[in-house]
Amino acid sequence: MLKKGDIIRTQDAYWCVVSGSDVWLDNGALPFGSAEAFNLPEQQAICVGTYQDKPVMWLNDEQVEQTLPMGSLRDCLEYPEPLFLLMSKAVQYGHMTQSIRFCPQCGGRNHLNHNQLAMQCGECRTLHYPRIFPCIIVAVRKQGEILLAQHPRHRNGMYTVIAGFLEVGETLEHCVAREVKEETGIEVKNIEYFGSQPWAFPSSMMMAFTAEYASGELTPDYRELTDAQWFAFDQLPPVAPKGTIARSLIDLTVSE
């Protein structure tokens, strides 16, 4: 049975070559075949899991001699979830190798520990695991309406639900209430956990909630948002794409 971090020889594997949050795609699909056929350095590849009983191998693009056509991990949101999560794992490991090159404790040079899949200092031997940034995302309902916001980075008029990073010393529920209050000016109640999704842009964990409007007047923080409005369930603007937990929250709220 394959274990995390295994270095294997195989004729058939899915190859996840990553660069930042981009992955190598062959005609829109994750390449499948032998390392020899793709001219890939098999000895440097690491197995991050299996999909349909075939290994999924991770390489950083700097380990590959040829230039490969890369696409954004966002373009893979509609892939089967088990495969998308393995690709996200490879992207986050790639981010780890690029962002923790030196030990924050002693300044020594870090190297990848293949058994632990962590960066290890060559001087003090401290292990540094991938950094994961906890975030909340929340769908707020008011009777037959849902609160949606638009960020400056959103294209084509897309709206989504409120999200933000967890701060030290607060619970997830406190974070939900704070982020909604800071970005829109309203108070919420009946905060309930919905689910989670790894979000490798570059290394977040989205923890999703639903909540109900409690009080306050909608006053968007235009330092953070371009717009925020209440939308009737049957009059939604363009929203987050399928495959995102934001879209799952919107679909759940509308369906209920």
mmCIF file with all atom_site columns, C-alpha atoms in Angstrom, residues 64-194:
data_model
loop_
_atom_site.group_PDB
_atom_site.id
_atom_site.type_symbol
_atom_site.label_atom_id
_atom_site.label_alt_id
_atom_site.label_comp_id
_atom_site.label_asym_id
_atom_site.label_entity_id
_atom_site.label_seq_id
_atom_site.pdbx_PDB_ins_code
_atom_site.Cartn_x
_atom_site.Cartn_y
_atom_site.Cartn_z
_atom_site.occupancy
_atom_site.B_iso_or_equiv
_atom_site.pdbx_formal_charge
_atom_site.auth_seq_id
_atom_site.auth_comp_id
_atom_site.auth_asym_id
_atom_site.auth_atom_id
_atom_site.pdbx_PDB_model_num
ATOM 1   C CA . VAL A 1 64  ? 11.695  19.191 -14.869 1.00 0.00 ? 64  VAL A CA 1
ATOM 2   C CA . GLU A 1 65  ? 14.011  19.940 -17.785 1.00 0.00 ? 65  GLU A CA 1
ATOM 3   C CA . GLN A 1 66  ? 11.382  20.815 -20.391 1.00 0.00 ? 66  GLN A CA 1
ATOM 4   C CA . THR A 1 67  ? 8.912   23.695 -20.367 1.00 0.00 ? 67  THR A CA 1
ATOM 5   C CA . LEU A 1 68  ? 5.419   22.364 -19.683 1.00 0.00 ? 68  LEU A CA 1
ATOM 6   C CA . PRO A 1 69  ? 2.030   24.019 -20.406 1.00 0.00 ? 69  PRO A CA 1
ATOM 7   C CA . MET A 1 70  ? 0.677   25.141 -17.043 1.00 0.00 ? 70  MET A CA 1
ATOM 8   C CA . GLY A 1 71  ? -2.863  25.993 -16.014 1.00 0.00 ? 71  GLY A CA 1
ATOM 9   C CA . SER A 1 72  ? -4.377  27.383 -12.842 1.00 0.00 ? 72  SER A CA 1
ATOM 10  C CA . LEU A 1 73  ? -5.614  24.991 -10.197 1.00 0.00 ? 73  LEU A CA 1
ATOM 11  C CA . ARG A 1 74  ? -8.805  27.081 -10.320 1.00 0.00 ? 74  ARG A CA 1
ATOM 12  C CA . ASP A 1 75  ? -9.441  25.656 -13.792 1.00 0.00 ? 75  ASP A CA 1
ATOM 13  C CA . CYS A 1 76  ? -9.669  22.205 -12.189 1.00 0.00 ? 76  CYS A CA 1
ATOM 14  C CA . LEU A 1 77  ? -12.487 22.947 -9.731  1.00 0.00 ? 77  LEU A CA 1
ATOM 15  C CA . GLU A 1 78  ? -14.905 20.676 -11.582 1.00 0.00 ? 78  GLU A CA 1
ATOM 16  C CA . TYR A 1 79  ? -12.521 17.703 -11.529 1.00 0.00 ? 79  TYR A CA 1
ATOM 17  C CA . PRO A 1 80  ? -13.670 14.815 -9.316  1.00 0.00 ? 80  PRO A CA 1
ATOM 18  C CA . GLU A 1 81  ? -13.161 15.991 -5.736  1.00 0.00 ? 81  GLU A CA 1
ATOM 19  C CA . PRO A 1 82  ? -10.681 13.229 -4.729  1.00 0.00 ? 82  PRO A CA 1
ATOM 20  C CA . LEU A 1 83  ? -8.408  14.165 -7.629  1.00 0.00 ? 83  LEU A CA 1
ATOM 21  C CA . PHE A 1 84  ? -8.765  17.902 -7.048  1.00 0.00 ? 84  PHE A CA 1
ATOM 22  C CA . LEU A 1 85  ? -7.821  17.466 -3.380  1.00 0.00 ? 85  LEU A CA 1
ATOM 23  C CA . LEU A 1 86  ? -4.692  15.492 -4.302  1.00 0.00 ? 86  LEU A CA 1
ATOM 24  C CA . MET A 1 87  ? -3.709  18.201 -6.780  1.00 0.00 ? 87  MET A CA 1
ATOM 25  C CA . SER A 1 88  ? -4.285  20.783 -4.043  1.00 0.00 ? 88  SER A CA 1
ATOM 26  C CA . LYS A 1 89  ? -2.043  18.758 -1.738  1.00 0.00 ? 89  LYS A CA 1
ATOM 27  C CA . ALA A 1 90  ? 0.752   18.760 -4.328  1.00 0.00 ? 90  ALA A CA 1
ATOM 28  C CA . VAL A 1 91  ? 0.375   22.527 -4.801  1.00 0.00 ? 91  VAL A CA 1
ATOM 29  C CA . GLN A 1 92  ? 0.595   23.115 -1.053  1.00 0.00 ? 92  GLN A CA 1
ATOM 30  C CA . TYR A 1 93  ? 3.657   20.897 -0.708  1.00 0.00 ? 93  TYR A CA 1
ATOM 31  C CA . GLY A 1 94  ? 5.240   22.793 -3.581  1.00 0.00 ? 94  GLY A CA 1
ATOM 32  C CA . HIS A 1 95  ? 4.475   26.054 -1.802  1.00 0.00 ? 95  HIS A CA 1
ATOM 33  C CA . MET A 1 96  ? 6.090   24.650 1.351   1.00 0.00 ? 96  MET A CA 1
ATOM 34  C CA . THR A 1 97  ? 9.351   23.842 -0.441  1.00 0.00 ? 97  THR A CA 1
ATOM 35  C CA . GLN A 1 98  ? 9.517   27.364 -1.894  1.00 0.00 ? 98  GLN A CA 1
ATOM 36  C CA . SER A 1 99  ? 8.436   29.375 1.159   1.00 0.00 ? 99  SER A CA 1
ATOM 37  C CA . ILE A 1 100 ? 10.293  27.586 3.998   1.00 0.00 ? 100 ILE A CA 1
ATOM 38  C CA . ARG A 1 101 ? 13.767  27.321 2.481   1.00 0.00 ? 101 ARG A CA 1
ATOM 39  C CA . PHE A 1 102 ? 15.461  28.554 5.651   1.00 0.00 ? 102 PHE A CA 1
ATOM 40  C CA . CYS A 1 103 ? 14.846  27.578 9.255   1.00 0.00 ? 103 CYS A CA 1
ATOM 41  C CA . PRO A 1 104 ? 12.985  30.347 11.157  1.00 0.00 ? 104 PRO A CA 1
ATOM 42  C CA . GLN A 1 105 ? 14.624  29.166 14.408  1.00 0.00 ? 105 GLN A CA 1
ATOM 43  C CA . CYS A 1 106 ? 18.329  29.161 13.535  1.00 0.00 ? 106 CYS A CA 1
ATOM 44  C CA . GLY A 1 107 ? 18.534  30.357 9.929   1.00 0.00 ? 107 GLY A CA 1
ATOM 45  C CA . GLY A 1 108 ? 19.939  27.072 8.648   1.00 0.00 ? 108 GLY A CA 1
ATOM 46  C CA . ARG A 1 109 ? 19.159  25.682 5.212   1.00 0.00 ? 109 ARG A CA 1
ATOM 47  C CA . ASN A 1 110 ? 16.070  23.486 5.063   1.00 0.00 ? 110 ASN A CA 1
ATOM 48  C CA . HIS A 1 111 ? 15.720  20.352 2.947   1.00 0.00 ? 111 HIS A CA 1
ATOM 49  C CA . LEU A 1 112 ? 12.699  18.199 2.189   1.00 0.00 ? 112 LEU A CA 1
ATOM 50  C CA . ASN A 1 113 ? 12.266  15.278 4.588   1.00 0.00 ? 113 ASN A CA 1
ATOM 51  C CA . HIS A 1 114 ? 10.679  12.629 2.361   1.00 0.00 ? 114 HIS A CA 1
ATOM 52  C CA . ASN A 1 115 ? 9.352   10.526 5.248   1.00 0.00 ? 115 ASN A CA 1
ATOM 53  C CA . GLN A 1 116 ? 7.556   13.380 6.975   1.00 0.00 ? 116 GLN A CA 1
ATOM 54  C CA . LEU A 1 117 ? 6.881   15.515 3.894   1.00 0.00 ? 117 LEU A CA 1
ATOM 55  C CA . ALA A 1 118 ? 8.145   18.510 5.819   1.00 0.00 ? 118 ALA A CA 1
ATOM 56  C CA . MET A 1 119 ? 11.107  20.828 5.517   1.00 0.00 ? 119 MET A CA 1
ATOM 57  C CA . GLN A 1 120 ? 13.929  19.957 7.926   1.00 0.00 ? 120 GLN A CA 1
ATOM 58  C CA . CYS A 1 121 ? 16.770  22.187 9.015   1.00 0.00 ? 121 CYS A CA 1
ATOM 59  C CA . GLY A 1 122 ? 20.208  20.824 8.222   1.00 0.00 ? 122 GLY A CA 1
ATOM 60  C CA . GLU A 1 123 ? 21.618  22.553 11.324  1.00 0.00 ? 123 GLU A CA 1
ATOM 61  C CA . CYS A 1 124 ? 19.184  22.203 14.246  1.00 0.00 ? 124 CYS A CA 1
ATOM 62  C CA . ARG A 1 125 ? 17.144  19.386 12.619  1.00 0.00 ? 125 ARG A CA 1
ATOM 63  C CA . THR A 1 126 ? 13.816  21.101 13.370  1.00 0.00 ? 126 THR A CA 1
ATOM 64  C CA . LEU A 1 127 ? 10.933  19.935 11.190  1.00 0.00 ? 127 LEU A CA 1
ATOM 65  C CA . HIS A 1 128 ? 8.770   22.608 9.552   1.00 0.00 ? 128 HIS A CA 1
ATOM 66  C CA . TYR A 1 129 ? 5.455   21.319 8.250   1.00 0.00 ? 129 TYR A CA 1
ATOM 67  C CA . PRO A 1 130 ? 3.309   23.071 5.615   1.00 0.00 ? 130 PRO A CA 1
ATOM 68  C CA . ARG A 1 131 ? 1.774   26.287 6.873   1.00 0.00 ? 131 ARG A CA 1
ATOM 69  C CA . ILE A 1 132 ? -2.009  26.193 6.721   1.00 0.00 ? 132 ILE A CA 1
ATOM 70  C CA . PHE A 1 133 ? -3.941  29.450 7.062   1.00 0.00 ? 133 PHE A CA 1
ATOM 71  C CA . PRO A 1 134 ? -7.423  28.970 8.625   1.00 0.00 ? 134 PRO A CA 1
ATOM 72  C CA . CYS A 1 135 ? -10.216 31.006 7.027   1.00 0.00 ? 135 CYS A CA 1
ATOM 73  C CA . ILE A 1 136 ? -13.956 31.219 7.565   1.00 0.00 ? 136 ILE A CA 1
ATOM 74  C CA . ILE A 1 137 ? -16.537 31.608 4.823   1.00 0.00 ? 137 ILE A CA 1
ATOM 75  C CA . VAL A 1 138 ? -20.193 32.250 5.603   1.00 0.00 ? 138 VAL A CA 1
ATOM 76  C CA . ALA A 1 139 ? -23.548 32.486 3.844   1.00 0.00 ? 139 ALA A CA 1
ATOM 77  C CA . VAL A 1 140 ? -25.871 34.927 5.620   1.00 0.00 ? 140 VAL A CA 1
ATOM 78  C CA . ARG A 1 141 ? -29.627 34.620 5.071   1.00 0.00 ? 141 ARG A CA 1
ATOM 79  C CA . LYS A 1 142 ? -32.404 37.140 5.735   1.00 0.00 ? 142 LYS A CA 1
ATOM 80  C CA . GLN A 1 143 ? -35.790 35.558 5.017   1.00 0.00 ? 143 GLN A CA 1
ATOM 81  C CA . GLY A 1 144 ? -35.825 35.040 1.215   1.00 0.00 ? 144 GLY A CA 1
ATOM 82  C CA . GLU A 1 145 ? -32.519 36.818 0.564   1.00 0.00 ? 145 GLU A CA 1
ATOM 83  C CA . ILE A 1 146 ? -28.818 36.009 0.752   1.00 0.00 ? 146 ILE A CA 1
ATOM 84  C CA . LEU A 1 147 ? -25.963 38.411 1.459   1.00 0.00 ? 147 LEU A CA 1
ATOM 85  C CA . LEU A 1 148 ? -23.429 38.462 -1.385  1.00 0.00 ? 148 LEU A CA 1
ATOM 86  C CA . ALA A 1 149 ? -20.335 40.602 -1.848  1.00 0.00 ? 149 ALA A CA 1
ATOM 87  C CA . GLN A 1 150 ? -18.070 41.550 -4.704  1.00 0.00 ? 150 GLN A CA 1
ATOM 88  C CA . HIS A 1 151 ? -14.309 41.976 -4.294  1.00 0.00 ? 151 HIS A CA 1
ATOM 89  C CA . PRO A 1 152 ? -12.037 44.108 -6.493  1.00 0.00 ? 152 PRO A CA 1
ATOM 90  C CA . ARG A 1 153 ? -10.294 40.928 -7.713  1.00 0.00 ? 153 ARG A CA 1
ATOM 91  C CA . HIS A 1 154 ? -13.548 39.398 -8.961  1.00 0.00 ? 154 HIS A CA 1
ATOM 92  C CA . ARG A 1 155 ? -14.060 39.461 -12.713 1.00 0.00 ? 155 ARG A CA 1
ATOM 93  C CA . ASN A 1 156 ? -17.209 39.516 -14.822 1.00 0.00 ? 156 ASN A CA 1
ATOM 94  C CA . GLY A 1 157 ? -19.342 40.893 -12.025 1.00 0.00 ? 157 GLY A CA 1
ATOM 95  C CA . MET A 1 158 ? -19.045 37.787 -9.859  1.00 0.00 ? 158 MET A CA 1
ATOM 96  C CA . TYR A 1 159 ? -20.438 37.872 -6.325  1.00 0.00 ? 159 TYR A CA 1
ATOM 97  C CA . THR A 1 160 ? -19.719 35.480 -3.463  1.00 0.00 ? 160 THR A CA 1
ATOM 98  C CA . VAL A 1 161 ? -20.232 35.047 0.258   1.00 0.00 ? 161 VAL A CA 1
ATOM 99  C CA . ILE A 1 162 ? -18.245 36.737 3.031   1.00 0.00 ? 162 ILE A CA 1
ATOM 100 C CA . ALA A 1 163 ? -14.862 35.252 3.972   1.00 0.00 ? 163 ALA A CA 1
ATOM 101 C CA . GLY A 1 164 ? -11.844 36.167 6.088   1.00 0.00 ? 164 GLY A CA 1
ATOM 102 C CA . PHE A 1 165 ? -8.862  34.898 8.057   1.00 0.00 ? 165 PHE A CA 1
ATOM 103 C CA . LEU A 1 166 ? -9.004  33.637 11.616  1.00 0.00 ? 166 LEU A CA 1
ATOM 104 C CA . GLU A 1 167 ? -7.216  35.819 14.161  1.00 0.00 ? 167 GLU A CA 1
ATOM 105 C CA . VAL A 1 168 ? -5.360  34.640 17.256  1.00 0.00 ? 168 VAL A CA 1
ATOM 106 C CA . GLY A 1 169 ? -7.470  34.284 20.379  1.00 0.00 ? 169 GLY A CA 1
ATOM 107 C CA . GLU A 1 170 ? -10.840 33.865 18.674  1.00 0.00 ? 170 GLU A CA 1
ATOM 108 C CA . THR A 1 171 ? -13.090 30.923 17.942  1.00 0.00 ? 171 THR A CA 1
ATOM 109 C CA . LEU A 1 172 ? -14.326 30.184 14.440  1.00 0.00 ? 172 LEU A CA 1
ATOM 110 C CA . GLU A 1 173 ? -17.775 31.435 15.431  1.00 0.00 ? 173 GLU A CA 1
ATOM 111 C CA . HIS A 1 174 ? -16.297 34.697 16.748  1.00 0.00 ? 174 HIS A CA 1
ATOM 112 C CA . CYS A 1 175 ? -14.403 35.051 13.471  1.00 0.00 ? 175 CYS A CA 1
ATOM 113 C CA . VAL A 1 176 ? -17.625 34.616 11.477  1.00 0.00 ? 176 VAL A CA 1
ATOM 114 C CA . ALA A 1 177 ? -19.397 37.335 13.449  1.00 0.00 ? 177 ALA A CA 1
ATOM 115 C CA . ARG A 1 178 ? -16.412 39.687 13.324  1.00 0.00 ? 178 ARG A CA 1
ATOM 116 C CA . GLU A 1 179 ? -15.782 39.348 9.590   1.00 0.00 ? 179 GLU A CA 1
ATOM 117 C CA . VAL A 1 180 ? -19.431 39.898 8.714   1.00 0.00 ? 180 VAL A CA 1
ATOM 118 C CA . LYS A 1 181 ? -19.587 42.927 11.019  1.00 0.00 ? 181 LYS A CA 1
ATOM 119 C CA . GLU A 1 182 ? -16.341 44.436 9.712   1.00 0.00 ? 182 GLU A CA 1
ATOM 120 C CA . GLU A 1 183 ? -17.132 43.979 6.028   1.00 0.00 ? 183 GLU A CA 1
ATOM 121 C CA . THR A 1 184 ? -20.875 44.690 5.983   1.00 0.00 ? 184 THR A CA 1
ATOM 122 C CA . GLY A 1 185 ? -21.855 46.353 9.283   1.00 0.00 ? 185 GLY A CA 1
ATOM 123 C CA . ILE A 1 186 ? -24.504 43.796 10.251  1.00 0.00 ? 186 ILE A CA 1
ATOM 124 C CA . GLU A 1 187 ? -24.844 41.398 13.173  1.00 0.00 ? 187 GLU A CA 1
ATOM 125 C CA . VAL A 1 188 ? -25.561 37.685 12.683  1.00 0.00 ? 188 VAL A CA 1
ATOM 126 C CA . LYS A 1 189 ? -27.022 34.884 14.776  1.00 0.00 ? 189 LYS A CA 1
ATOM 127 C CA . ASN A 1 190 ? -27.541 31.105 14.616  1.00 0.00 ? 190 ASN A CA 1
ATOM 128 C CA . ILE A 1 191 ? -24.055 30.410 13.264  1.00 0.00 ? 191 ILE A CA 1
ATOM 129 C CA . GLU A 1 192 ? -23.789 26.770 12.168  1.00 0.00 ? 192 GLU A CA 1
ATOM 130 C CA . TYR A 1 193 ? -20.890 24.781 10.729  1.00 0.00 ? 193 TYR A CA 1
ATOM 131 C CA . PHE A 1 194 ? -21.347 23.504 7.162   1.00 0.00 ? 194 PHE A CA 1
#
